[in-house]
Coordinates of C-alpha atoms (C1' of nucleotides) in Angstrom, one line a residue:
Chain Q
M1448 CA -0.4 0.0 0.2
A1449 CA 2.0 3.4 -1.2
N1450 CA -0.2 6.0 0.1
E1451 CA 2.7 7.3 2.3
D1452 CA 3.2 10.3 2.7
K1453 CA 6.3 11.0 5.2
F1454 CA 7.7 13.3 7.2
S1455 CA 5.9 15.9 5.3
K1456 CA 4.5 19.2 7.8
A1457 CA 1.8 20.7 6.6
T1458 CA 0.7 22.0 9.4
P1459 CA 1.6 23.7 11.9
C1460 CA 0.4 23.0 15.8
E1461 CA 0.3 26.4 16.4
A1462 CA -2.4 26.3 14.0
C1463 CA -3.5 23.2 14.6
P1464 CA -7.9 22.8 13.7
L1465 CA -8.6 20.2 16.6
R1466 CA -6.7 21.8 19.6
P1467 CA -9.4 25.1 19.3
L1468 CA -12.7 22.3 20.2
E1469 CA -13.8 23.2 23.3
I1470 CA -13.3 19.8 24.4
F1471 CA -9.6 20.0 24.6
R1472 CA -8.2 21.6 27.6
P1473 CA -6.2 24.7 26.6
F1474 CA -2.1 24.7 26.2
Q1475 CA 0.5 27.1 28.5
H1476 CA 2.3 28.4 25.4
D1477 CA 6.3 25.9 26.7
E1478 CA 3.1 23.6 25.9
L1479 CA 2.4 23.8 23.0
A1480 CA 6.7 25.2 22.1
F1481 CA 7.2 22.1 23.2
V1482 CA 4.5 19.4 21.1
A1483 CA 5.6 21.1 18.0
N1484 CA 8.6 20.3 18.9
F1485 CA 8.0 16.4 19.5
K1486 CA 5.8 16.9 16.4
I1487 CA 8.4 15.7 13.1
G1488 CA 6.0 14.8 10.7
E1489 CA 2.2 13.9 9.2
R1490 CA 1.4 10.4 7.8
S1491 CA -1.7 10.4 5.5
V1492 CA -3.6 7.1 5.2
D1493 CA -6.3 6.0 2.6
G1494 CA -9.4 4.8 3.7
G1495 CA -9.0 0.8 4.4
G1496 CA -5.2 0.7 4.8
T1497 CA -2.7 0.6 7.8
I1498 CA -2.7 2.8 9.9
L1499 CA -0.7 -0.9 13.0
S1500 CA -0.2 -3.6 12.5
E1501 CA 0.4 -6.4 15.3
S1502 CA 3.1 -7.8 16.5
Q1503 CA 4.9 -4.1 14.2
R1504 CA 7.2 -2.2 16.4
S1505 CA 6.8 0.9 15.6
E1506 CA 9.0 3.5 16.3
H1507 CA 6.6 6.0 16.5
L1508 CA 3.4 7.0 18.2
F1509 CA 0.6 9.4 16.4
T1510 CA -1.9 12.3 17.2
V1511 CA -4.4 11.1 14.6
L1512 CA -5.4 14.5 12.7
S1513 CA -8.7 13.2 10.8
G1514 CA -10.5 10.9 9.5
W1515 CA -11.4 8.0 11.1
G1516 CA -10.2 4.2 11.5
F1517 CA -10.8 1.0 14.1
R1518 CA -8.8 -1.1 16.6
Y1519 CA -9.3 -4.7 16.0
K1520 CA -7.5 -7.8 17.2
V1521 CA -8.4 -11.3 14.8
L1522 CA -8.2 -14.9 15.7
K1523 CA -5.6 -18.0 14.2
D1524 CA -8.6 -18.0 11.8
G1525 CA -9.6 -15.6 10.6
R1526 CA -12.5 -13.7 13.3
R1527 CA -11.8 -10.3 13.9
Q1528 CA -13.1 -8.1 17.1
I1529 CA -12.9 -4.3 16.8
L1530 CA -11.4 -2.6 19.9
N1531 CA -12.4 0.6 19.9
Y1532 CA -13.0 3.3 16.9
V1533 CA -10.3 6.2 16.7
M1534 CA -11.1 10.1 16.0
P1535 CA -9.4 13.1 15.0
G1536 CA -7.5 13.9 19.0
D1537 CA -7.0 10.3 19.4
M1538 CA -2.9 9.6 19.9
V1539 CA -2.6 5.7 18.5
G1540 CA 0.3 3.2 18.7
L1541 CA 1.1 3.4 22.8
Q1542 CA 0.8 0.5 23.3
G1543 CA 3.4 -0.5 21.1
T1544 CA 5.7 2.2 22.0
L1545 CA 5.6 1.5 26.4
M1546 CA 5.6 -2.2 25.8
G1547 CA 7.6 -3.3 22.8
E1548 CA 5.6 -4.4 20.2
M1549 CA 2.0 -4.2 18.9
Q1550 CA -1.0 -6.5 20.2
H1551 CA -3.9 -5.2 17.0
S1552 CA -4.3 -3.8 14.2
I1553 CA -5.4 0.1 13.2
E1554 CA -7.8 0.4 10.2
A1555 CA -8.6 3.6 8.3
L1556 CA -11.6 3.8 7.9
S1557 CA -12.0 6.9 5.4
P1558 CA -8.5 8.4 4.6
V1559 CA -6.6 9.3 8.2
T1560 CA -4.0 12.3 8.0
L1561 CA -1.9 11.7 11.5
C1562 CA 0.1 13.5 13.2
V1563 CA 3.9 11.8 14.2
F1564 CA 6.3 12.1 16.9
K1565 CA 9.5 10.3 17.9
R1566 CA 9.3 7.7 20.0
S1567 CA 12.8 8.5 21.7
G1568 CA 11.0 12.3 22.2
L1569 CA 8.4 10.4 25.1
E1570 CA 11.2 10.0 27.4
Q1571 CA 11.9 13.7 27.1
L1572 CA 8.8 14.1 27.3
Y1573 CA 8.5 12.4 30.3
R1574 CA 11.1 14.7 31.6
Q1575 CA 10.4 18.0 31.1
H1576 CA 6.4 18.1 30.6
P1577 CA 5.3 16.4 33.7
D1578 CA 1.2 17.5 33.2
L1579 CA 2.2 16.1 30.0
A1580 CA 3.0 13.1 30.5
Y1581 CA 0.3 12.9 33.7
D1582 CA -1.9 13.9 30.3
I1583 CA -1.2 10.9 28.2
T1584 CA -1.6 8.4 31.0
W1585 CA -5.2 10.2 31.3
I1586 CA -5.8 9.4 27.1
A1587 CA -4.6 5.6 28.2
A1588 CA -7.4 5.9 31.7
R1589 CA -9.6 7.2 29.1
E1590 CA -9.6 4.8 26.8
E1591 CA -9.8 2.2 29.2
R1592 CA -12.8 3.1 30.5
I1593 CA -14.3 3.3 27.0
L1594 CA -13.1 -0.3 26.7
D1595 CA -14.7 -1.0 30.4
E1596 CA -18.0 0.4 28.6
N1597 CA -18.0 -2.1 25.7
L1598 CA -16.9 -4.5 27.2
L1599 CA -19.7 -4.2 30.0
S1600 CA -21.7 -4.3 26.1
I1601 CA -20.6 -7.5 24.4
G1602 CA -20.7 -9.8 27.8
R1603 CA -24.2 -8.5 29.0
R1604 CA -26.5 -6.3 26.8
S1605 CA -28.8 -8.3 24.1
A1606 CA -28.2 -7.8 20.4
L1607 CA -29.8 -4.8 20.2
E1608 CA -29.4 -2.8 23.1
R1609 CA -25.5 -3.0 22.1
A1610 CA -26.0 -2.0 18.8
A1611 CA -27.4 0.8 20.4
Y1612 CA -25.1 1.6 23.6
L1613 CA -22.3 1.5 19.7
L1614 CA -23.9 3.6 17.9
A1615 CA -24.9 6.5 20.8
F1616 CA -21.7 5.8 21.5
L1617 CA -19.8 6.7 17.8
Y1618 CA -22.1 9.9 17.6
Q1619 CA -21.4 11.3 21.1
R1620 CA -17.8 11.3 20.2
A1621 CA -18.7 13.0 16.3
E1622 CA -20.1 15.2 17.7
T1623 CA -18.3 16.3 20.3
L1624 CA -15.8 16.5 17.8
Q1625 CA -18.2 18.8 15.6
L1626 CA -17.5 15.9 12.4
F1627 CA -21.4 16.4 11.6
R1628 CA -20.8 20.3 11.0
G1629 CA -21.8 20.7 7.2
G1630 CA -22.2 17.3 5.8
R1631 CA -24.3 14.5 6.6
N1632 CA -24.5 13.5 9.6
A1633 CA -23.1 9.6 9.2
L1634 CA -21.2 6.9 10.9
P1635 CA -18.6 5.8 7.7
L1636 CA -19.4 2.0 8.0
T1637 CA -20.2 -0.8 7.3
Q1638 CA -22.5 -3.1 8.5
Q1639 CA -20.0 -6.4 8.5
H1640 CA -17.6 -2.6 11.1
V1641 CA -20.6 -3.1 13.5
A1642 CA -21.2 -6.9 13.1
D1643 CA -17.2 -6.7 14.7
T1644 CA -17.7 -4.7 17.4
L1645 CA -21.1 -6.4 18.2
G1646 CA -19.3 -9.6 18.0
L1647 CA -22.2 -10.5 16.3
S1648 CA -22.5 -12.6 12.0
I1649 CA -23.2 -10.0 9.8
V1650 CA -26.4 -11.3 9.5
H1651 CA -28.4 -11.3 12.8
T1652 CA -26.3 -7.5 12.9
N1653 CA -28.4 -6.2 10.0
K1654 CA -32.0 -7.5 10.9
T1655 CA -31.4 -5.6 14.3
L1656 CA -30.2 -2.7 12.9
R1657 CA -33.3 -2.2 10.6
K1658 CA -35.0 -2.7 13.8
L1659 CA -33.5 0.6 15.3
S1660 CA -34.8 1.7 11.5
G1661 CA -37.5 0.6 12.1
R1662 CA -38.2 2.4 15.2
D1663 CA -36.9 5.4 13.3
L1664 CA -33.3 5.8 16.4
I1665 CA -31.8 5.7 13.3
R1666 CA -31.0 6.0 9.3
W1667 CA -28.8 3.1 7.8
A1668 CA -27.5 5.5 4.4
D1669 CA -25.1 4.1 1.4
R1670 CA -21.8 3.0 3.1
G1671 CA -22.9 5.1 6.6
C1672 CA -25.6 4.5 10.1
E1673 CA -27.3 8.1 10.0
V1674 CA -28.4 9.1 13.7
R1675 CA -32.0 10.4 14.2
D1676 CA -33.0 9.5 18.0
V1677 CA -29.3 9.4 20.5
R1678 CA -32.0 10.1 22.8
G1679 CA -34.0 7.0 21.9
L1680 CA -30.8 5.3 21.2
L1681 CA -29.4 6.1 24.8
R1682 CA -32.4 5.2 26.6
L1683 CA -32.6 1.1 25.0
A1684 CA -29.3 0.9 25.5
G1685 CA -30.0 1.9 29.0
W1686 CA -26.3 3.9 28.9
Q1687 CA -26.2 7.3 30.1
G1688 CA -23.4 9.1 27.2
L1689 CA -20.0 10.0 28.4
G1690 CA -20.5 12.9 29.8
E1691 CA -16.9 14.2 29.1
S1692 CA -15.5 17.4 29.9
K1693 CA -12.4 18.5 28.4
R1694 CA -9.4 16.0 27.8
P1695 CA -5.7 16.8 26.6
L1696 CA -4.6 16.6 23.6
I1697 CA -1.6 15.7 22.3
Chain C
M419 CA -19.1 -3.8 56.9
A420 CA -16.3 -3.2 59.6
N421 CA -13.8 -4.4 57.9
E422 CA -11.6 -1.2 57.4
D423 CA -8.8 -1.2 59.4
K424 CA -7.0 2.1 57.7
F425 CA -3.7 4.3 57.7
S426 CA -2.1 1.3 60.1
K427 CA 1.7 0.2 58.3
A428 CA 2.5 -3.1 59.4
T429 CA 4.4 -3.6 56.2
P430 CA 7.7 -0.8 54.6
C431 CA 8.5 -0.7 51.4
E432 CA 11.7 -1.4 52.0
A433 CA 10.5 -5.4 53.5
C434 CA 7.4 -5.9 50.6
P435 CA 7.4 -9.4 50.1
L436 CA 6.7 -8.4 46.0
R437 CA 9.1 -6.7 45.5
P438 CA 11.9 -9.3 44.9
L439 CA 9.7 -11.2 42.4
E440 CA 10.8 -11.7 39.4
I441 CA 8.6 -10.2 37.5
F442 CA 9.3 -7.1 39.7
R443 CA 11.6 -4.3 37.6
P444 CA 14.0 -3.0 40.2
F445 CA 14.1 0.0 41.9
Q446 CA 16.9 2.6 42.5
H447 CA 17.3 4.3 46.1
D448 CA 15.3 6.9 45.2
E449 CA 12.6 5.5 44.0
L450 CA 12.0 3.4 47.1
A451 CA 12.5 5.9 48.8
F452 CA 9.5 8.0 47.3
V453 CA 7.7 5.4 46.9
A454 CA 7.3 4.4 50.9
N455 CA 6.6 7.8 51.5
F456 CA 4.2 7.9 48.7
K457 CA 2.2 5.6 51.0
I458 CA 0.3 6.5 53.6
G459 CA -1.0 2.9 55.2
E460 CA -2.5 -0.2 54.7
R461 CA -6.1 -0.9 54.5
S462 CA -7.8 -4.5 54.5
V463 CA -10.9 -5.7 52.7
D464 CA -12.4 -9.3 53.7
G465 CA -13.4 -11.6 51.5
G466 CA -16.9 -10.0 49.7
G467 CA -16.2 -6.8 50.9
T468 CA -16.3 -4.0 48.6
I469 CA -12.6 -2.3 47.6
L470 CA -14.1 0.8 45.9
S471 CA -17.5 1.5 44.2
E472 CA -19.1 3.1 41.3
S473 CA -19.3 6.7 41.2
Q474 CA -17.0 7.3 43.8
R475 CA -14.8 9.8 44.6
S476 CA -11.8 7.9 45.9
E477 CA -9.3 10.5 47.1
H478 CA -6.9 7.3 47.0
L479 CA -5.2 5.1 45.6
F480 CA -4.5 1.6 45.9
T481 CA -1.9 -1.1 45.2
V482 CA -2.6 -4.5 45.8
L483 CA -0.4 -6.3 48.6
S484 CA -2.4 -9.7 49.3
G485 CA -4.8 -11.1 48.0
W486 CA -7.6 -11.2 44.9
G487 CA -10.4 -8.7 43.9
F488 CA -12.2 -8.4 40.6
R489 CA -13.1 -5.4 38.6
Y490 CA -16.7 -5.1 37.2
K491 CA -19.9 -3.4 36.3
V492 CA -23.3 -4.1 35.6
L493 CA -26.3 -3.1 34.6
K494 CA -29.2 -1.3 36.0
D495 CA -31.4 -4.1 36.0
G496 CA -28.9 -6.4 37.6
R497 CA -26.4 -8.1 35.6
R498 CA -23.1 -7.8 35.8
Q499 CA -19.8 -8.1 34.3
I500 CA -16.7 -8.7 35.4
L501 CA -13.6 -7.0 34.0
N502 CA -10.3 -7.7 35.2
Y503 CA -8.7 -9.1 38.0
V504 CA -7.1 -7.9 40.5
M505 CA -4.2 -9.5 42.5
P506 CA -0.8 -8.7 44.2
G507 CA 1.2 -5.7 42.6
D508 CA -1.7 -4.0 40.7
M509 CA -2.9 -0.3 41.1
V510 CA -6.3 0.1 41.4
G511 CA -8.1 3.1 41.2
L512 CA -6.2 4.8 39.0
Q513 CA -9.4 5.8 36.6
G514 CA -10.7 7.3 39.4
T515 CA -8.0 9.0 41.0
L516 CA -7.4 10.7 37.5
M517 CA -10.9 11.0 35.9
G518 CA -12.6 12.1 39.3
E519 CA -15.3 9.4 39.3
M520 CA -15.3 6.5 39.5
Q521 CA -17.1 3.8 36.3
H522 CA -16.8 0.4 37.7
S523 CA -16.9 -1.0 41.3
I524 CA -14.2 -3.2 42.9
E525 CA -14.9 -6.3 44.7
A526 CA -12.5 -8.4 46.9
L527 CA -12.8 -12.0 46.2
S528 CA -10.6 -13.1 49.0
P529 CA -8.7 -11.5 52.2
V530 CA -7.2 -8.6 50.4
T531 CA -4.4 -7.0 51.7
L532 CA -3.6 -2.9 50.3
C533 CA -1.3 -0.8 50.5
V534 CA -3.0 3.2 50.3
F535 CA -1.2 6.1 48.6
K536 CA -2.4 9.6 49.2
R537 CA -4.1 11.2 45.5
S538 CA -2.3 14.2 45.7
G539 CA 1.4 12.6 45.8
L540 CA 0.9 11.2 42.6
E541 CA 0.8 15.4 41.3
Q542 CA 4.8 15.2 43.1
L543 CA 5.2 11.9 41.6
Y544 CA 4.5 13.0 38.1
R545 CA 7.1 16.3 39.0
Q546 CA 10.3 14.7 40.7
H547 CA 9.9 11.0 39.0
P548 CA 9.2 10.7 35.5
D549 CA 10.3 6.8 35.5
L550 CA 7.9 6.4 38.0
A551 CA 5.7 8.6 35.7
Y552 CA 6.2 6.3 32.8
D553 CA 5.6 3.4 34.9
I554 CA 1.7 4.2 35.6
T555 CA 1.0 5.2 31.9
W556 CA 2.9 1.1 31.2
I557 CA 1.0 -0.5 34.3
A558 CA -2.3 1.5 32.4
A559 CA -1.4 0.4 29.2
R560 CA -1.2 -3.2 30.1
E561 CA -4.4 -3.3 31.4
E562 CA -5.5 -2.1 28.2
R563 CA -4.4 -4.7 26.5
I564 CA -5.6 -7.5 29.0
L565 CA -9.0 -5.6 28.2
D566 CA -8.4 -6.4 25.0
E567 CA -7.9 -9.6 24.4
N568 CA -10.3 -9.8 27.0
L569 CA -13.1 -7.8 23.7
L570 CA -11.3 -10.1 21.7
S571 CA -12.4 -13.8 23.6
I572 CA -15.9 -12.7 24.8
G573 CA -17.1 -10.7 21.3
R574 CA -15.6 -13.7 19.4
R575 CA -14.6 -17.0 20.7
S576 CA -17.1 -19.8 21.4
A577 CA -18.2 -20.3 24.7
L578 CA -16.0 -23.7 25.6
E579 CA -12.1 -22.2 24.0
R580 CA -13.1 -18.5 26.0
A581 CA -13.6 -20.9 29.9
A582 CA -9.8 -22.6 28.2
Y583 CA -8.5 -18.2 27.9
L584 CA -10.1 -17.2 30.8
L585 CA -8.6 -19.7 33.5
A586 CA -5.0 -20.4 31.6
F587 CA -4.9 -16.1 31.9
L588 CA -5.5 -15.8 35.9
Y589 CA -3.0 -19.6 35.9
Q590 CA -0.8 -17.9 34.0
R591 CA -1.2 -14.4 36.5
A592 CA -1.2 -16.2 39.3
E593 CA 2.2 -18.7 38.5
T594 CA 4.4 -15.4 37.6
L595 CA 3.1 -13.8 41.4
Q596 CA 4.6 -17.5 42.7
L597 CA 1.1 -17.4 44.4
F598 CA 0.7 -21.2 44.2
R599 CA 4.1 -21.7 46.8
G600 CA 2.6 -24.4 48.8
G601 CA -0.4 -23.2 48.5
R602 CA -2.9 -26.1 46.6
N603 CA -2.9 -24.1 43.0
A604 CA -6.4 -23.4 42.8
L605 CA -7.8 -20.0 41.3
P606 CA -10.1 -18.9 44.2
L607 CA -13.0 -18.2 42.1
T608 CA -16.5 -19.8 42.3
Q609 CA -18.3 -20.8 38.4
Q610 CA -20.8 -17.0 38.9
H611 CA -18.1 -14.6 39.1
V612 CA -17.0 -17.1 35.0
A613 CA -20.4 -16.3 34.4
D614 CA -20.0 -13.2 34.8
T615 CA -16.7 -13.0 33.2
L616 CA -17.4 -14.5 30.1
G617 CA -20.9 -13.3 29.6
L618 CA -22.4 -16.9 30.0
S619 CA -25.1 -18.0 32.6
I620 CA -24.0 -20.3 35.5
V621 CA -25.3 -23.3 33.7
H622 CA -23.7 -23.2 30.6
T623 CA -20.7 -21.5 31.8
N624 CA -20.9 -24.6 34.4
K625 CA -21.3 -27.4 31.3
T626 CA -18.5 -26.1 30.0
L627 CA -16.6 -26.0 32.8
R628 CA -17.0 -30.1 33.1
K629 CA -16.1 -30.5 30.0
L630 CA -13.4 -29.0 30.4
S631 CA -12.7 -30.9 32.9
G632 CA -13.8 -34.1 31.6
R633 CA -10.5 -33.7 28.8
D634 CA -8.3 -32.9 32.3
L635 CA -7.4 -29.8 31.8
I636 CA -9.2 -28.2 34.6
R637 CA -10.5 -29.5 38.4
W638 CA -13.2 -27.7 40.5
A639 CA -12.2 -28.5 43.7
D640 CA -14.6 -26.4 46.1
R641 CA -14.5 -22.8 45.4
G642 CA -12.1 -23.2 43.4
C643 CA -10.3 -24.1 39.7
E644 CA -7.5 -25.9 39.5
V645 CA -5.4 -25.2 36.2
R646 CA -3.6 -29.3 35.3
D647 CA -2.9 -28.2 31.8
V648 CA -2.2 -24.9 31.1
R649 CA -0.7 -25.4 27.3
G650 CA -4.1 -27.5 26.7
L651 CA -6.2 -24.1 27.5
L652 CA -3.9 -22.2 25.6
R653 CA -3.9 -24.6 22.9
L654 CA -7.7 -25.4 22.6
A655 CA -8.3 -21.4 23.5
G656 CA -5.0 -20.4 20.5
W657 CA -3.6 -18.2 22.9
Q658 CA 0.4 -17.8 22.7
G659 CA 0.1 -16.4 27.1
L660 CA 0.3 -13.2 27.8
G661 CA 4.6 -13.6 28.5
E662 CA 5.3 -10.5 30.5
S663 CA 9.0 -9.6 31.2
K664 CA 9.7 -7.3 33.5
R665 CA 7.4 -4.8 35.1
P666 CA 6.8 -1.9 37.6
L667 CA 5.5 -1.9 40.2
I668 CA 4.3 1.1 42.6
Chain O
dC547 C1' -21.1 -6.2 -20.0
dG548 C1' -19.4 -8.3 -15.6
dC549 C1' -18.4 -8.7 -11.8
dA550 C1' -17.5 -7.3 -6.5
dG551 C1' -19.0 -5.3 -2.3
dA552 C1' -22.6 -3.6 0.1
dG553 C1' -27.4 -4.6 1.8
dT554 C1' -31.7 -8.0 2.7
dT555 C1' -34.5 -11.3 3.9
dG556 C1' -36.1 -16.2 4.6
dA557 C1' -35.5 -21.0 6.6
dA558 C1' -33.0 -23.8 9.2
dC559 C1' -30.1 -24.9 12.9
dG560 C1' -28.0 -24.7 16.5
dC561 C1' -25.6 -23.1 20.9
dG562 C1' -26.5 -20.7 24.9
dA563 C1' -31.0 -19.2 28.3
dT564 C1' -34.2 -20.1 30.7
dC565 C1' -37.0 -23.1 33.6
dA566 C1' -36.8 -26.8 37.0
dA567 C1' -35.0 -30.0 40.3
dG568 C1' -32.2 -32.0 42.6
dT569 C1' -27.0 -32.9 45.7
dT570 C1' -23.6 -30.9 48.9
dC571 C1' -21.8 -28.9 51.6
dC572 C1' -21.3 -26.1 55.6
dG573 C1' -22.4 -22.6 59.4
dT574 C1' -25.6 -21.7 62.9
dG575 C1' -29.7 -22.6 65.6
dG576 C1' -33.4 -25.7 68.3
Chain E
dC1498 C1' -27.3 -33.4 68.7
dC1499 C1' -30.3 -32.5 64.7
dA1500 C1' -32.8 -29.2 61.8
dC1501 C1' -33.2 -25.8 59.3
dG1502 C1' -31.3 -22.6 55.7
dG1503 C1' -28.9 -20.7 52.1
dA1504 C1' -24.5 -21.3 49.4
dA1505 C1' -22.2 -23.4 45.5
dC1506 C1' -22.3 -27.2 41.4
dT1507 C1' -24.6 -30.2 39.2
dT1508 C1' -28.3 -32.4 35.9
dG1509 C1' -32.1 -33.0 32.3
dA1510 C1' -35.8 -30.1 29.5
dT1511 C1' -37.0 -26.8 26.6
dC1512 C1' -37.2 -22.2 24.3
dG1513 C1' -35.2 -19.0 21.9
dC1514 C1' -31.0 -15.2 19.7
dG1515 C1' -28.5 -15.4 17.1
dT1516 C1' -25.3 -18.8 13.4
dT1517 C1' -25.3 -20.5 9.4
dC1518 C1' -26.9 -21.4 4.7
dA1519 C1' -29.1 -19.7 0.3
dA1520 C1' -30.3 -16.6 -2.0
dC1521 C1' -31.0 -12.0 -4.0
dT1522 C1' -31.1 -6.7 -5.5
dC1523 C1' -28.9 -2.4 -5.7
dT1524 C1' -25.1 0.3 -6.5
dG1525 C1' -20.7 1.4 -8.2
dC1526 C1' -17.2 0.9 -11.7
dG1527 C1' -13.4 -1.3 -15.1

DNA sequence: CGCAGAGTTGAACGCGATCAAGTTCCGTGG
DNA sequence: CCACGGAACTTGATCGCGTTCAACTCTGCG
């Protein structure tokens, strides 16, 4: 896949399109300066391409600048489980950077742009910017929290509840990133992705999504899902939503 | 539950029974001194007791010194999902400390002793000991990795594979902590715990465990599971095991 | 035009849930 | 001492959610 465009530095951190968003905590000047220096370039991957793959030892760490992707694992016989989705502002590759080897893969769902950070810069970050170090731990804890909720969902919720939870979850995340401004408010997934996230077969996923459509909670458009009633989805899933206030962006 | 015994400082860090274990990375003198000061006491909880509970705002952070426990979430109607188990050397309460509010509970499976750390000491740790800060992120990343594997298991493995995976996983963790020296090598669980971990009903869990017993992979003794053939369990689950080398202990 | 990927639908099957009853073990109190 | 009750485990019978198999439509694209 020759879709790499490494080390072009198109977007300087000072003009980061994400940082102004309400959801992210403001930066100190020196923090911004450090991160701008920590970033060594950008990389783009087109839809369907691989961002990181299992057993890989990456020397880089990334933050998603634009686009959607998903983290997943596969069993030897090909059964796939999607673990979580990645969206702008999410840091990826931390597990691999800290622990030596990736134990999951990440694939782009739409064209993705990544900020590339030098692995070695991380130690410097921990030494010179305790607040940023704290932020990184915070980011890891957030991922953990999301996985907890996901595990509850797959383990104990019915197919319909699971689907409702997932779509409400994705919608809310996209919403706080203002990803729906301008375009149509559709989540860029196929039903296969939904199936692999929920631990269901594609056939039953289809039937479940049609039930949600029947209740006017969603509408499945070409290669995507329009959420029409988040409240309804939340109620159906018995979930309060991920009520996030400010969070760090690195 | 009046089983608290706060702030008795029975075990000084200098004489920590866990630190000498091979699995933990060695400490520098100043690190040890810092942690000894970071620790403000010990707390014990007896089997079945609550270590931390959802929506609680704890001002403390803990490391398990001895005993077993588990992290779980429940849906409003009572369905319970166990997310992971906690064993000696595991840090608990980090999510709550960092993000303000616990979104899961932790219960003791056997009598548990915890090292208690002051929440406010964490900032100091990040400022003065970048290596320890790095360790904490590492610990969070490890938890994430475990949850990833768990999610794969519940989402895509069959009941028999799931059970094999879980028991091999717990056995391996206990093994590296030398928890079986002396006593019988039994995991202190009930079948209800296994069921709530695997996302299965108790009845089906029982039938599944009997199959594993029939193949001589395990033996279910009174209120616990003896693993007789880890290799067999690993093969059945199609899992390589968690091959951990040194890891941090705080 | 043909083909591949995505979505849809019906029919039959089966894994795991649910219902129902049992046993064993242990701690408690009469 | 035994009776009782509760918790954990066990087992068989039946039910149903979700899988699997098999087809079909629709769209975009070479």
